[in-house]
Short mmCIF file of C-alpha atoms in Angstrom, two decimals:
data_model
loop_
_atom_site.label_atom_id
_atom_site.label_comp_id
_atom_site.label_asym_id
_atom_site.label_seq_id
_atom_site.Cartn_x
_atom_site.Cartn_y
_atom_site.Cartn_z
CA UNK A 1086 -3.43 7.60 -32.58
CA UNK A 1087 -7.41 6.89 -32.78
CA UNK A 1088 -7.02 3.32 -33.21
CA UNK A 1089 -4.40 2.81 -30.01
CA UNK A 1090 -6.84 4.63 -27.89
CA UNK A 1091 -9.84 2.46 -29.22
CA UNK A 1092 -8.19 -1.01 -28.38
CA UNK A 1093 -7.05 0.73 -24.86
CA UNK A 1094 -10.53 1.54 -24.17
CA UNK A 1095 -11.34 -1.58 -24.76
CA UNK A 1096 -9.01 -3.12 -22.65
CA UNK A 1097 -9.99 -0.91 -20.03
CA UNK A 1098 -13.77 -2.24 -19.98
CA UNK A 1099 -12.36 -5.57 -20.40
CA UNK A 1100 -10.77 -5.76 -16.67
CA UNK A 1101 -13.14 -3.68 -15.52
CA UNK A 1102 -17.25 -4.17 -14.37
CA UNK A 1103 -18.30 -0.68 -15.55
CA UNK A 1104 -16.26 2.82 -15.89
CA UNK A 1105 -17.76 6.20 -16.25
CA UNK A 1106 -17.48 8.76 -18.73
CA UNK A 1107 -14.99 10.79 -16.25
CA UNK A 1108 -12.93 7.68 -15.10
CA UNK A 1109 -12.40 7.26 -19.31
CA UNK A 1110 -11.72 10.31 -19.83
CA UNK A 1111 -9.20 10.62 -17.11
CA UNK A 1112 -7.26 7.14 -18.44
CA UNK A 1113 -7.13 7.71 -22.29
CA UNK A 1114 -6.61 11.42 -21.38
CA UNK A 1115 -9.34 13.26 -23.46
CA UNK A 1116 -12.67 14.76 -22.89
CA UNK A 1117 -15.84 13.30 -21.96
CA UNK A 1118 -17.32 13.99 -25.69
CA UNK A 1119 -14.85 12.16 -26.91
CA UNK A 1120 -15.20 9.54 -24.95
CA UNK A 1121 -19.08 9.49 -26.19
CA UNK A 1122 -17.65 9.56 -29.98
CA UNK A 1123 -15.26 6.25 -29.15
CA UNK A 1124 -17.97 4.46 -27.84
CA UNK A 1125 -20.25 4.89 -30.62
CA UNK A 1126 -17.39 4.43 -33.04
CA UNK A 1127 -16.49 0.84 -30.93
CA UNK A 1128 -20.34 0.10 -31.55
CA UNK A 1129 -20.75 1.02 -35.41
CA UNK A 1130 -17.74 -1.73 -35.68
CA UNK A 1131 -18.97 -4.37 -33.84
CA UNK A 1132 -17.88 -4.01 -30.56
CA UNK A 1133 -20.77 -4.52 -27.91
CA UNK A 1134 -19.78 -0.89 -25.80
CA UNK A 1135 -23.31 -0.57 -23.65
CA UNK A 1136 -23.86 3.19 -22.00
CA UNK A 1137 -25.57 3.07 -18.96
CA UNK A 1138 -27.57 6.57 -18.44
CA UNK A 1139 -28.12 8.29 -15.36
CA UNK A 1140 -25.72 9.20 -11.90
CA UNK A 1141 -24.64 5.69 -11.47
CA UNK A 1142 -24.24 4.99 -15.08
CA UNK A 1143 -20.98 4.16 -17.12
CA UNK A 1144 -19.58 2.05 -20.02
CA UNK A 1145 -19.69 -1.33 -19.93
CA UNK A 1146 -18.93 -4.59 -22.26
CA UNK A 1147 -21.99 -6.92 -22.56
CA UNK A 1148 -22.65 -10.27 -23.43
CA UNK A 1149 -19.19 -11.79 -22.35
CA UNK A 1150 -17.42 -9.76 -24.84
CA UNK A 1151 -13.65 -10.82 -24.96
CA UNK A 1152 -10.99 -8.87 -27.24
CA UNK A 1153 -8.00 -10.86 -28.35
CA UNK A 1154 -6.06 -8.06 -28.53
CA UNK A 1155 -3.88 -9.24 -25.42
CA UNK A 1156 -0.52 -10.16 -26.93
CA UNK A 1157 2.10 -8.37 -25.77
CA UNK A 1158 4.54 -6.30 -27.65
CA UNK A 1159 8.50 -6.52 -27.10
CA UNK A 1160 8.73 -3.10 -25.89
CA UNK A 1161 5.45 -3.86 -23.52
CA UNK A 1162 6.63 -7.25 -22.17
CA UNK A 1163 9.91 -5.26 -21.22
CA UNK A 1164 8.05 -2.47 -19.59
CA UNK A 1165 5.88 -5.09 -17.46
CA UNK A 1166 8.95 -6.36 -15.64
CA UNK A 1167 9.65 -2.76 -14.54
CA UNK A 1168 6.09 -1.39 -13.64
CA UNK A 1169 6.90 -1.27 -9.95
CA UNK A 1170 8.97 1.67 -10.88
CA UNK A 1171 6.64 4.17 -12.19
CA UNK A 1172 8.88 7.22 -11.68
CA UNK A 1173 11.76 5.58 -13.59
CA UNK A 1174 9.30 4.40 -16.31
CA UNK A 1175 8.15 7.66 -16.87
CA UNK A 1176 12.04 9.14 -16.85
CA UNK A 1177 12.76 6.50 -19.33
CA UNK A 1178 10.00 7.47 -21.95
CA UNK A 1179 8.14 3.93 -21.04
CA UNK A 1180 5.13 4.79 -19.29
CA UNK A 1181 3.01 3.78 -22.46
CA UNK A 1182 4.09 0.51 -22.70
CA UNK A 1183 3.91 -0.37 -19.21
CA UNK A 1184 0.14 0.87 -19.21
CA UNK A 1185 -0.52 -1.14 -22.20
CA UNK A 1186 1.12 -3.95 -20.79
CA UNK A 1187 -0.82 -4.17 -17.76
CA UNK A 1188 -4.31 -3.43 -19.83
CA UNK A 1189 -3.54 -6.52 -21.28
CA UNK A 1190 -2.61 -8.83 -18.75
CA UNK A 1191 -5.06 -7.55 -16.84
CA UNK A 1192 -7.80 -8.26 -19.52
CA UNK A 1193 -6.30 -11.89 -19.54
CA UNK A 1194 -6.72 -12.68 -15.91
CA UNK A 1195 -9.75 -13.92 -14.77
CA UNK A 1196 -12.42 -11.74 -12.79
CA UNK A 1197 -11.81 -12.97 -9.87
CA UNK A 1198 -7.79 -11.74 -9.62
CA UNK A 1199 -8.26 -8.99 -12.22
CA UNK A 1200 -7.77 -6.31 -9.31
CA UNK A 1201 -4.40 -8.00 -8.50
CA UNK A 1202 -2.33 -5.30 -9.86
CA UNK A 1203 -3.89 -2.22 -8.44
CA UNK A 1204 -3.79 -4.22 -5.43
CA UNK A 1205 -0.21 -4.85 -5.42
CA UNK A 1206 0.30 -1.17 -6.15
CA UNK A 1207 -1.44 0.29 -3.10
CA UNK A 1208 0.69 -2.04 -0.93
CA UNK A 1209 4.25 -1.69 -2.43
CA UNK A 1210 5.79 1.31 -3.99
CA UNK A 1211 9.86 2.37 -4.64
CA UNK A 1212 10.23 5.85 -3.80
CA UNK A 1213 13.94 6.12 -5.46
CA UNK A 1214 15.19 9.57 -4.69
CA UNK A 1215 16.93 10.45 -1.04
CA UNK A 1216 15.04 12.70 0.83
CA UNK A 1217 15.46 16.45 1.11
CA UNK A 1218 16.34 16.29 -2.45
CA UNK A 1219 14.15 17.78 -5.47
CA UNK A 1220 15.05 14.73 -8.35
CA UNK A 1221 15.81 16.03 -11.74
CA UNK A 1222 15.31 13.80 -15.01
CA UNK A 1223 18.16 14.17 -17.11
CA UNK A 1224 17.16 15.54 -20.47
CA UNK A 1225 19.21 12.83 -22.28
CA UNK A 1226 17.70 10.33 -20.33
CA UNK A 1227 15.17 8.68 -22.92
CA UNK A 1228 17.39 8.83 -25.69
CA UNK A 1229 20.00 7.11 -23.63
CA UNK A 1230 17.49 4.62 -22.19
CA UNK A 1231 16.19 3.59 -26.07
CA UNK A 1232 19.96 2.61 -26.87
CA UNK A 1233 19.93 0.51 -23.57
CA UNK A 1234 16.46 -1.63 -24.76
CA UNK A 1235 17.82 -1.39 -28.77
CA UNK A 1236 21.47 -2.41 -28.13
CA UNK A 1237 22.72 0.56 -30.48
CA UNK A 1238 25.76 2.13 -30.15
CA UNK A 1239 25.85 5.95 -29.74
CA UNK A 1240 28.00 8.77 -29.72
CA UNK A 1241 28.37 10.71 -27.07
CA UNK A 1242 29.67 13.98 -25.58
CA UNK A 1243 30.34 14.00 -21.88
CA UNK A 1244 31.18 16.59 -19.24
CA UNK A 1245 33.71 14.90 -16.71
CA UNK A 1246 34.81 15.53 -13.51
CA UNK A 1247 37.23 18.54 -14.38
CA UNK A 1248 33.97 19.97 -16.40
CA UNK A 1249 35.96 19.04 -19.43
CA UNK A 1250 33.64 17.87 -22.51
CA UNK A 1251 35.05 14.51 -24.51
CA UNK A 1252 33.26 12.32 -26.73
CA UNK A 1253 33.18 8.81 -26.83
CA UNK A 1254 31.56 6.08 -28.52
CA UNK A 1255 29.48 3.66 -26.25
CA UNK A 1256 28.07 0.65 -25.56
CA UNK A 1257 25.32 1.04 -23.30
CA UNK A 1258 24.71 -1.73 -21.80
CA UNK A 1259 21.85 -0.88 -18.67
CA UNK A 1260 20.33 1.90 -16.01
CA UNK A 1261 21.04 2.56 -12.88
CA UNK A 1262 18.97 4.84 -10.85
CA UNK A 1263 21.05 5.37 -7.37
CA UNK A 1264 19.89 7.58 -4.82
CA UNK A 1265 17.76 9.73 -7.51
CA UNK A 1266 20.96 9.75 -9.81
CA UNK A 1267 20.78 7.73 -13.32
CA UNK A 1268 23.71 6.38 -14.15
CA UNK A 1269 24.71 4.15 -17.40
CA UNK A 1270 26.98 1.25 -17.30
CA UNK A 1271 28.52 1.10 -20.72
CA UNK A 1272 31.22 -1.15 -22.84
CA UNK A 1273 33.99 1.20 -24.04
CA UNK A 1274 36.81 0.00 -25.89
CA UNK A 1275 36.66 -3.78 -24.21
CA UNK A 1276 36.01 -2.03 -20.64
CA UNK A 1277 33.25 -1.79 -18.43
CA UNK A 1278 33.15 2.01 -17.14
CA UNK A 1279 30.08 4.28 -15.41
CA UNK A 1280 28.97 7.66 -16.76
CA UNK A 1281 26.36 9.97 -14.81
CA UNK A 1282 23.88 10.70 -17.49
CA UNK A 1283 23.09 14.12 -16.16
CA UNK A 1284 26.66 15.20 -17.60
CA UNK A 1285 25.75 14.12 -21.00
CA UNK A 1286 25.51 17.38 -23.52
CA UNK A 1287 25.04 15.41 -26.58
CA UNK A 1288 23.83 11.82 -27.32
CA UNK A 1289 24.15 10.76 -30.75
CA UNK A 1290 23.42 7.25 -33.18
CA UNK A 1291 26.24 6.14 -34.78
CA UNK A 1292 25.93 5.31 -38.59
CA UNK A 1293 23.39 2.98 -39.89
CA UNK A 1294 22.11 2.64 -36.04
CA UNK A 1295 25.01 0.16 -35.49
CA UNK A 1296 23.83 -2.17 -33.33
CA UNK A 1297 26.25 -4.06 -30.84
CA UNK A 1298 26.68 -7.40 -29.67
CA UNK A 1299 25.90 -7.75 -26.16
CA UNK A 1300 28.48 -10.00 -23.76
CA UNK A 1301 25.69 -12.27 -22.58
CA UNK A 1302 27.51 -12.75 -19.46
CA UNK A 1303 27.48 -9.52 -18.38
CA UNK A 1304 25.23 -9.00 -14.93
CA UNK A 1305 24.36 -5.52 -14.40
CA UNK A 1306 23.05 -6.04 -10.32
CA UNK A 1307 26.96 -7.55 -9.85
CA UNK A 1308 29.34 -5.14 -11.80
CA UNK A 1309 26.62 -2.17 -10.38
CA UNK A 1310 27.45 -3.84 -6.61
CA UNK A 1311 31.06 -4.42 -7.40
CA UNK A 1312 31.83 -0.90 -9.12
CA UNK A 1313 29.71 0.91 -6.18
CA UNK A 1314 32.10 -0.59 -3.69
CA UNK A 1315 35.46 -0.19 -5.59
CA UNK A 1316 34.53 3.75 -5.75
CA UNK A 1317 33.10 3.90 -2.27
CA UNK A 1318 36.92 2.63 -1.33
CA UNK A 1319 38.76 4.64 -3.74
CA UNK A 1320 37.53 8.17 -2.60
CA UNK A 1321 38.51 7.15 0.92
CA UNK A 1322 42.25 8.70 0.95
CA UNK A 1323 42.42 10.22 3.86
CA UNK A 1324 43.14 8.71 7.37
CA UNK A 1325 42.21 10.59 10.38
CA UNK A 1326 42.40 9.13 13.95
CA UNK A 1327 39.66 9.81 16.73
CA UNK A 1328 38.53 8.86 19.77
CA UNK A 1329 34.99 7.84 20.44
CA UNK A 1330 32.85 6.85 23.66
CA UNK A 1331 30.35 4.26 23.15
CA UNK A 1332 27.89 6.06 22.05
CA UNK A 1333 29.58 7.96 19.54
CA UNK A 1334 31.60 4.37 18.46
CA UNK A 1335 27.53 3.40 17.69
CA UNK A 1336 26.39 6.47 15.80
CA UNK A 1337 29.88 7.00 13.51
CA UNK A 1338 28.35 4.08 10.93
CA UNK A 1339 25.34 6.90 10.45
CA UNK A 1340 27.65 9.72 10.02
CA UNK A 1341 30.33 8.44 7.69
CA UNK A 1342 31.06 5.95 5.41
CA UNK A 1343 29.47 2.53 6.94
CA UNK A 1344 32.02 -0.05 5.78
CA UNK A 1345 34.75 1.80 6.63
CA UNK A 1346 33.72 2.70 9.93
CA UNK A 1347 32.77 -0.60 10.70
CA UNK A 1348 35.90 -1.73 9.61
CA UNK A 1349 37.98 0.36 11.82
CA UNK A 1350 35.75 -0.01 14.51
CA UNK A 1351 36.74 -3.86 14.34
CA UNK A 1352 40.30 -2.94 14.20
CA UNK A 1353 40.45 -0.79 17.30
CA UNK A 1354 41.82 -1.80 20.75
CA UNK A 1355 39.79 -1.91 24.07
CA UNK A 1356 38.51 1.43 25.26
CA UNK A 1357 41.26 3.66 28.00
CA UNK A 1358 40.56 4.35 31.13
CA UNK A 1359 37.90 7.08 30.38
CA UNK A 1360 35.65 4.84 28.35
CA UNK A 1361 36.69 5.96 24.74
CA UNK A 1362 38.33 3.66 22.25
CA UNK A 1363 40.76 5.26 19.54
CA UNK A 1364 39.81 4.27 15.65
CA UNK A 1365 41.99 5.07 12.73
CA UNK A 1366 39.25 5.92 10.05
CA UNK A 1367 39.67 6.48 6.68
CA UNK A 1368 38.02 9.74 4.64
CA UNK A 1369 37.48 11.09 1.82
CA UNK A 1370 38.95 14.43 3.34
CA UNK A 1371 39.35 16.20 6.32
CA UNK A 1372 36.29 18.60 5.21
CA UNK A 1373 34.40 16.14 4.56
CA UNK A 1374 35.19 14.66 7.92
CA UNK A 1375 34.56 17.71 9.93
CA UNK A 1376 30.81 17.84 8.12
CA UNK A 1377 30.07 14.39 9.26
CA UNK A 1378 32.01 14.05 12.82
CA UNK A 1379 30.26 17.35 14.02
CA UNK A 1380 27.02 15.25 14.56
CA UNK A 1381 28.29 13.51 17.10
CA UNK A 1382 29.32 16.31 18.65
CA UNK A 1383 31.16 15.48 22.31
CA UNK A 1384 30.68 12.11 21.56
CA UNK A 1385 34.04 12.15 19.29
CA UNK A 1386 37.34 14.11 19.66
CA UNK A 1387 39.93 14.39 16.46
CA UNK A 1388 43.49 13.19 17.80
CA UNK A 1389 44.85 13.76 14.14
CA UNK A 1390 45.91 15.40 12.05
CA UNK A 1391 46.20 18.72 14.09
CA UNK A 1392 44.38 20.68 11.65
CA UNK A 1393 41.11 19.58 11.68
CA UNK A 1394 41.83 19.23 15.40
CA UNK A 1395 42.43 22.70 15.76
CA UNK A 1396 38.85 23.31 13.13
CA UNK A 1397 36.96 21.58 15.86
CA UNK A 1398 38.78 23.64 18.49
CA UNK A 1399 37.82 27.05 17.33
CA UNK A 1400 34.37 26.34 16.25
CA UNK A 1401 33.63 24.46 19.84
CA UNK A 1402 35.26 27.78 21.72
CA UNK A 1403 32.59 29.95 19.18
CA UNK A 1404 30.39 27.88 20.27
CA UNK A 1405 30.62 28.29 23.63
CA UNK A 1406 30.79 31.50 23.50
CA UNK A 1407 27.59 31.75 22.11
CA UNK A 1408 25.73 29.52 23.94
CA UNK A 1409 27.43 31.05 27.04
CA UNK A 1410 25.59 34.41 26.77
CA UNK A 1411 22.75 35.34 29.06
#
């Protein structure tokens, strides 16, 4: 809309000495000529929008000009609190607001910490996503998110585990973005469960919008740590024992699951003879455990159970065969 892009330009002068016709342009996202046409437009109502001409020139408010359009909105004060996220913002569907938001505050600072935003932002920034992975936004994603801020409850249809599609009604209650993964935490039937929003086909309102009534004493950072470490645990069924010399007893927290290596590095006795200590650790499976243990290559051997023993076997006598060409 004309008149959103007005009060933004605005704002933008407002926490700002000058800004050219390109730096404009580049913000509101339209062309220099329309840039021109704003400017006049702000003029013609009042608004005292001085062009400077020539290379150095630019837009510029004179005369102390001060808009009063700096109130923020719900949906912008919400935004604010999340603006050192602007990958997740922009997933969400919230960039907007968290651009208007800081227009305004910044237009409400005085000069002399007006930069303090774009300062922040060139010294701290989340990166979300693990490396060596391209992130995908989930489709669903801002549809899911606008239930989350709006409290609504939704119908959904969800692809699980077995690649089996249910539906269910939710009530989502927040995000989660986990290693470059969005997840929703949502009230179902009394319960607390966790859905991956990526196997959402379908996301639905229910009828009239039905809005919910949130359990104020619900934390999302606690039930998010508490549910991350109850699943962490229950994929662990598997129990394998190794033994390890010291170095590979100080690289196995890198290569598997951290808790429970620590844990069964705690519960181990003293080291034999030969330097290596013997650690019952528990896996999610022996494949699994034969992608992670082969990093430390002689620095762990499998004692049991004799299968994955005998994987590590054959691979380390193709190995050496290999490597024991001319």
């Amino acid at each position: 809309m004309r008149a959103a892009r007005l009060i933004k330009m605005v704002l933008l002068l407002q926490s700002r000495p000058s800004m050219t016709g390109a730096e404009l342009a580049r913000e509101l996202e339209v062309s220099e000529r329309t840039v021109t046409r704003d400017a006049l437009a702000l003029s013609e109502a009042g608004v005292p929008v001085y062009a400077d001409r020539g290379r150095t020139g630019g837009y510029r408010l004179i005369g102390g000009y001060r808009t009063r359009l700096t109130g923020l909105g719900r949906s912008e004060a919400e935004a604010l609190f999340l603006s050192g996220l602007p990958g997740a913002l922009r997933e969400m569907g919230l960039a907007d607001a968290a651009s208007a938001a800081r227009l305004k505050v910044s237009a409400a600072l005085l000069p002399s910490v007006r930069d303090a935003s774009r300062s922040a932002a060139q010294r701290f920034h989340l990166d979300a996503p693990g490396w060596y992975q391209e992130p995908k936004t989930p489709p669903l994603l801002p549809a899911v998110a606008e239930a989350v801020w709006d409290d609504r409850r939704v119908s959904v249809v969800y692809r699980n585990r077995k690649g089996v599609e249910v539906q269910r009604e939710l009530e989502p209650y927040g995000l989660v973005l986990k290693a470059g993964i969005w997840y929703l935490c949502a009230r179902v039937e009394g319960s607390y469960r966790v859905y991956r929003i990526d196997r959402f086909e379908s996301v639905g309102d229910m009828p009239d919008s039905e809005v919910f009534v949130r359990d104020e004493t619900f934390d999302l950072p606690e039930f998010w740590m508490e549910r991350a470490a109850q699943f962490a645990r229950s994929i662990l069924r598997t129990e394998i024992v190794v033994r390890l010399t010291e170095q590979g007893a100080h690289r196995l927290p890198y290569v598997t699951d951290r808790a429970a290596a620590l844990e069964a590095l705690a519960a181990a006795g003293p080291a034999d003879p030969d330097g290596r200590t013997t650690v019952r650790l528990p896996v999610e499976s022996p494949e699994v455990a034969y992608a992670q243990l082969f990093a430390l290559g002689a620095e762990v051997e499998v004692l049991e159970p004799l299968e994955l023993r005998e994987v590590f076997a054959a691979v380390a006598r193709r190995m050496a065969d290999l490597y024991g060409r001319p």
